[in-house]
């Protein structure tokens, strides 16, 4: 669904000087095809559902209902051909930018050096040419399936690299011994949660998603699984939906807004 149509229904105003930018109740958004980024909050997403969830601050079900009420008439009468999957394009490593990215992760995000060092040495985390922190999503064979990107410049932002397949892989930080598998919303939250709970294997779902495709294989392991999504309306709603779909999963709600906030408070 074209995002400009959705934004118009959300009563957003197109910027007169830049038609790719829209002014919303959540701040200034830029559109690139089916993707958007909120420059005021440093948050990005893709698709109409993500956009409604972000602007309206509602959960998945509420966003879907909102769209159905306004755009049901746009549903195609005949099947449409699907475009081929966009190929994965990982940003090349830029080692000269790693000191800057590392400083951001250590000083601003308060991530422990002892956890970052092995991730960097194994190339699961690296810096790209734009000084973004790159967190690889790996499948069970350690093949990259995508990457989370986190900006470290004064205009902070986050997103996914082109062609990422969040249904086929995830960022993970392992634990030995492991007492539980914990699902977080981002790679930084996963590292933060592991720093606070070293016996947890912490994964990133790359956004609050209630039923990632790879979750079924984790449920077959003899370990408890905890949903540790953010302590906000979206995180709570997606956690409830995940538990509805998979009743064996339990909620682990962060005591602050997210796990990185918890870690920064813990170290202050």
Coordinates of C-alpha atoms in Angstrom, one line a residue:
X1 CA 0.0 0.0 0.0
X2 CA 1.5 3.4 -1.0
X3 CA 2.7 5.1 2.2
X4 CA 1.6 8.6 1.0
X5 CA -2.0 7.4 0.9
X6 CA -1.7 6.2 4.5
X7 CA 0.0 9.4 5.7
X8 CA -2.8 11.4 4.1
X9 CA -5.4 9.5 6.2
X10 CA -3.2 10.1 9.2
X11 CA -3.6 13.8 8.5
X12 CA 0.1 14.3 7.9
X13 CA 1.3 17.2 5.8
X14 CA 3.7 16.9 2.9
X15 CA 6.7 19.2 3.2
X16 CA 6.4 21.9 0.5
X17 CA 10.2 21.9 -0.3
X18 CA 10.8 18.1 -0.1
X19 CA 7.9 15.9 -1.3
X20 CA 9.6 12.8 0.3
X21 CA 9.1 14.4 3.8
X22 CA 5.9 14.5 5.8
X23 CA 5.1 16.3 9.0
X24 CA 3.3 14.0 11.5
X25 CA 2.2 14.1 15.1
X26 CA 5.3 12.0 15.8
X27 CA 7.7 14.3 14.0
X28 CA 9.2 14.6 10.5
X29 CA 9.2 11.4 8.4
X30 CA 11.1 10.7 5.2
X31 CA 9.8 8.1 2.7
X32 CA 11.9 5.9 0.4
X33 CA 9.6 3.5 -1.4
X34 CA 7.9 1.4 1.3
X35 CA 10.4 2.5 4.0
X36 CA 10.2 5.5 6.3
X37 CA 12.4 7.1 8.9
X38 CA 11.5 9.5 11.7
X39 CA 14.4 12.0 11.9
X40 CA 13.2 13.4 15.2
X41 CA 13.2 10.1 17.0
X42 CA 15.8 8.2 15.0
X43 CA 13.4 5.3 14.3
X44 CA 12.7 3.7 10.9
X45 CA 10.3 1.0 9.6
X46 CA 8.7 -0.4 6.5
X47 CA 5.2 -0.9 5.2
X48 CA 1.8 0.5 6.0
X49 CA 1.3 -1.4 9.3
X50 CA 4.6 -0.3 10.7
X51 CA 3.8 3.3 9.7
X52 CA 0.4 3.3 11.5
X53 CA 1.9 1.6 14.6
X54 CA 4.5 4.3 14.7
X55 CA 2.4 7.4 14.1
X56 CA -0.7 6.2 16.1
X57 CA 1.4 4.4 18.8
X58 CA -0.9 1.4 18.6
X59 CA -0.3 -2.4 18.4
X60 CA -0.3 -4.6 15.4
X61 CA -4.0 -5.6 15.6
X62 CA -5.2 -2.0 16.0
X63 CA -3.0 -0.8 13.1
X64 CA -4.4 -3.6 10.9
X65 CA -8.0 -2.8 11.8
X66 CA -7.3 1.0 11.2
X67 CA -6.0 0.2 7.7
X68 CA -8.9 -2.2 6.9
X69 CA -11.5 0.4 7.8
X70 CA -10.0 2.9 5.4
X71 CA -8.5 0.9 2.6
X72 CA -10.5 -2.3 2.2
X73 CA -11.7 -1.0 -1.1
X74 CA -8.2 -1.0 -2.5
X75 CA -7.8 -4.8 -2.2
X76 CA -7.1 -6.3 -5.7
X77 CA -9.9 -8.3 -7.3
X78 CA -7.4 -10.5 -9.1
X79 CA -4.1 -12.0 -7.8
X80 CA -1.1 -9.9 -8.4
X81 CA 2.3 -11.1 -9.2
X82 CA 4.8 -10.6 -6.4
X83 CA 8.1 -8.8 -7.1
X84 CA 11.2 -10.9 -6.6
X85 CA 12.9 -10.7 -3.2
X86 CA 15.3 -7.8 -2.9
X87 CA 18.9 -9.2 -2.7
X88 CA 20.8 -8.7 0.5
X89 CA 23.3 -5.8 0.3
X90 CA 25.4 -5.8 3.4
X91 CA 27.4 -2.6 3.9
X92 CA 31.2 -3.2 3.5
X93 CA 33.2 -3.0 6.7
X94 CA 35.1 0.3 7.3
X95 CA 37.7 -0.5 10.0
X96 CA 38.8 3.1 10.2
X97 CA 35.3 4.0 11.6
X98 CA 35.3 1.3 14.3
X99 CA 36.9 3.5 17.0
X100 CA 34.1 6.0 16.5
X101 CA 31.4 3.3 16.6
X102 CA 33.0 1.6 19.5
X103 CA 33.1 4.9 21.5
X104 CA 29.4 5.4 20.9
X105 CA 28.5 1.9 22.0
X106 CA 30.8 2.1 25.1
X107 CA 30.2 5.7 26.2
X108 CA 26.6 6.5 25.1
X109 CA 25.1 3.0 25.2
X110 CA 27.2 1.8 28.1
X111 CA 27.7 -1.7 26.6
X112 CA 30.6 -3.6 28.3
X113 CA 33.8 -3.8 26.4
X114 CA 34.1 -7.4 27.4
X115 CA 31.0 -8.2 25.4
X116 CA 31.7 -6.0 22.4
X117 CA 35.3 -7.2 21.8
X118 CA 34.5 -10.9 20.9
X119 CA 31.5 -9.8 18.7
X120 CA 33.8 -7.4 16.8
X121 CA 36.6 -10.0 16.5
X122 CA 34.1 -12.4 15.0
X123 CA 32.7 -9.7 12.6
X124 CA 29.2 -10.0 14.0
X125 CA 29.4 -6.3 14.8
X126 CA 31.4 -3.8 12.6
X127 CA 31.4 -0.2 11.4
X128 CA 30.4 0.8 7.9
X129 CA 31.5 3.7 5.7
X130 CA 28.9 6.0 7.3
X131 CA 30.0 5.2 10.8
X132 CA 26.9 3.1 11.4
X133 CA 27.1 0.2 13.9
X134 CA 26.2 -3.0 11.9
X135 CA 24.8 -6.0 13.7
X136 CA 24.5 -9.1 11.6
X137 CA 21.5 -11.4 11.5
X138 CA 22.7 -15.0 11.1
X139 CA 20.8 -18.2 10.2
X140 CA 21.6 -21.5 12.0
X141 CA 24.5 -22.1 9.6
X142 CA 26.0 -18.6 10.5
X143 CA 25.2 -17.3 7.1
X144 CA 24.3 -13.5 7.1
X145 CA 20.6 -12.9 6.4
X146 CA 20.6 -9.2 7.1
X147 CA 21.8 -6.5 9.5
X148 CA 20.5 -4.0 11.9
X149 CA 22.0 -0.5 11.5
X150 CA 22.4 2.0 14.2
X151 CA 23.6 5.5 13.5
X152 CA 26.3 7.0 15.7
X153 CA 26.3 10.5 14.3
X154 CA 24.6 13.5 15.9
X155 CA 21.5 12.7 13.9
X156 CA 20.9 9.2 15.4
X157 CA 18.8 6.7 13.5
X158 CA 18.2 3.0 13.1
X159 CA 17.0 0.7 10.4
X160 CA 17.8 -2.4 8.4
X161 CA 20.2 -3.0 5.5
X162 CA 18.5 -3.5 2.1
X163 CA 17.3 -7.1 1.5
X164 CA 17.4 -8.1 5.2
X165 CA 15.4 -11.3 5.9
X166 CA 14.3 -11.0 9.5
X167 CA 12.3 -14.2 9.1
X168 CA 15.5 -16.2 8.4
X169 CA 18.0 -15.0 10.9
X170 CA 18.6 -13.0 14.0
X171 CA 21.3 -11.2 16.1
X172 CA 22.3 -13.3 19.1
X173 CA 24.7 -13.2 22.0
X174 CA 25.2 -16.6 23.5
X175 CA 25.6 -17.6 27.2
X176 CA 27.5 -20.5 28.8
X177 CA 25.8 -21.9 30.8
X178 CA 22.4 -20.9 29.4
X179 CA 19.3 -20.7 31.6
X180 CA 16.9 -19.1 29.2
X181 CA 16.4 -17.7 25.7
X182 CA 15.4 -14.0 25.8
X183 CA 13.8 -12.2 22.9
X184 CA 14.6 -8.4 22.7
X185 CA 13.6 -5.8 20.2
X186 CA 17.1 -4.8 19.0
X187 CA 20.7 -5.9 19.0
X188 CA 21.6 -3.2 21.5
X189 CA 18.8 -4.3 23.8
X190 CA 20.0 -7.9 23.5
X191 CA 23.6 -7.1 24.5
X192 CA 22.3 -4.9 27.3
X193 CA 20.0 -7.6 28.6
X194 CA 22.8 -10.1 28.5
X195 CA 25.1 -7.7 30.4
X196 CA 22.5 -7.6 33.2
X197 CA 21.6 -11.3 33.0
X198 CA 24.8 -13.2 31.9
X199 CA 23.1 -16.6 32.0
X200 CA 20.5 -15.6 29.3
X201 CA 21.0 -16.2 25.6
X202 CA 19.7 -12.9 24.3
X203 CA 18.3 -12.5 20.7
X204 CA 17.0 -9.6 18.7
X205 CA 13.8 -9.9 16.8
X206 CA 14.7 -6.6 14.9
X207 CA 11.5 -4.9 16.0
X208 CA 8.5 -6.0 18.2
X209 CA 7.4 -9.0 16.1
X210 CA 5.1 -11.6 17.8
X211 CA 5.8 -14.6 15.5
X212 CA 9.1 -14.6 13.7
X213 CA 9.5 -17.6 11.4
X214 CA 12.6 -19.0 13.3
X215 CA 10.8 -19.0 16.6
X216 CA 9.3 -22.4 16.1
X217 CA 12.7 -24.0 16.1
X218 CA 13.7 -22.3 19.3
X219 CA 10.5 -23.6 21.0
X220 CA 11.7 -27.1 20.4
X221 CA 14.7 -26.6 22.6
X222 CA 14.5 -27.6 26.3
X223 CA 14.9 -24.0 27.6
X224 CA 12.4 -21.4 28.8
X225 CA 11.8 -18.6 26.4
X226 CA 11.1 -15.1 27.7
X227 CA 9.6 -12.2 25.7
X228 CA 11.6 -9.1 26.8
X229 CA 10.1 -6.5 24.4
X230 CA 10.1 -2.9 25.5
X231 CA 7.9 -1.6 28.3
X232 CA 5.7 0.5 26.1
X233 CA 2.3 0.0 24.5
X234 CA 3.7 -1.6 21.3
X235 CA 6.1 -3.9 23.2
X236 CA 3.3 -4.9 25.7
X237 CA 0.8 -5.6 22.9
X238 CA 3.3 -7.6 20.8
X239 CA 4.3 -9.6 23.9
X240 CA 0.7 -10.4 24.6
X241 CA 0.2 -11.5 21.0
X242 CA 3.3 -13.7 21.1
X243 CA 2.2 -15.4 24.3
X244 CA -1.3 -16.0 22.8
X245 CA 0.4 -17.7 19.8
X246 CA 2.9 -19.6 22.0
X247 CA 1.6 -20.1 25.5
X248 CA 4.8 -21.6 26.8
X249 CA 6.6 -18.2 26.4
X250 CA 6.6 -15.9 29.5
X251 CA 6.9 -12.1 29.7
X252 CA 10.1 -10.5 31.0
X253 CA 9.2 -6.8 31.1
X254 CA 12.2 -4.4 31.4
X255 CA 12.0 -2.3 34.6
X256 CA 12.8 0.8 32.4
X257 CA 11.5 1.6 28.8
X258 CA 14.0 -0.9 27.3
X259 CA 17.0 -3.0 28.3
X260 CA 19.5 -0.4 27.3
X261 CA 17.8 2.1 29.5
X262 CA 18.1 -0.4 32.3
X263 CA 21.8 -1.0 31.7
X264 CA 22.5 2.8 31.6
X265 CA 20.6 3.3 34.9
X266 CA 22.4 0.3 36.4
X267 CA 25.8 1.8 35.6
X268 CA 25.0 5.3 36.8

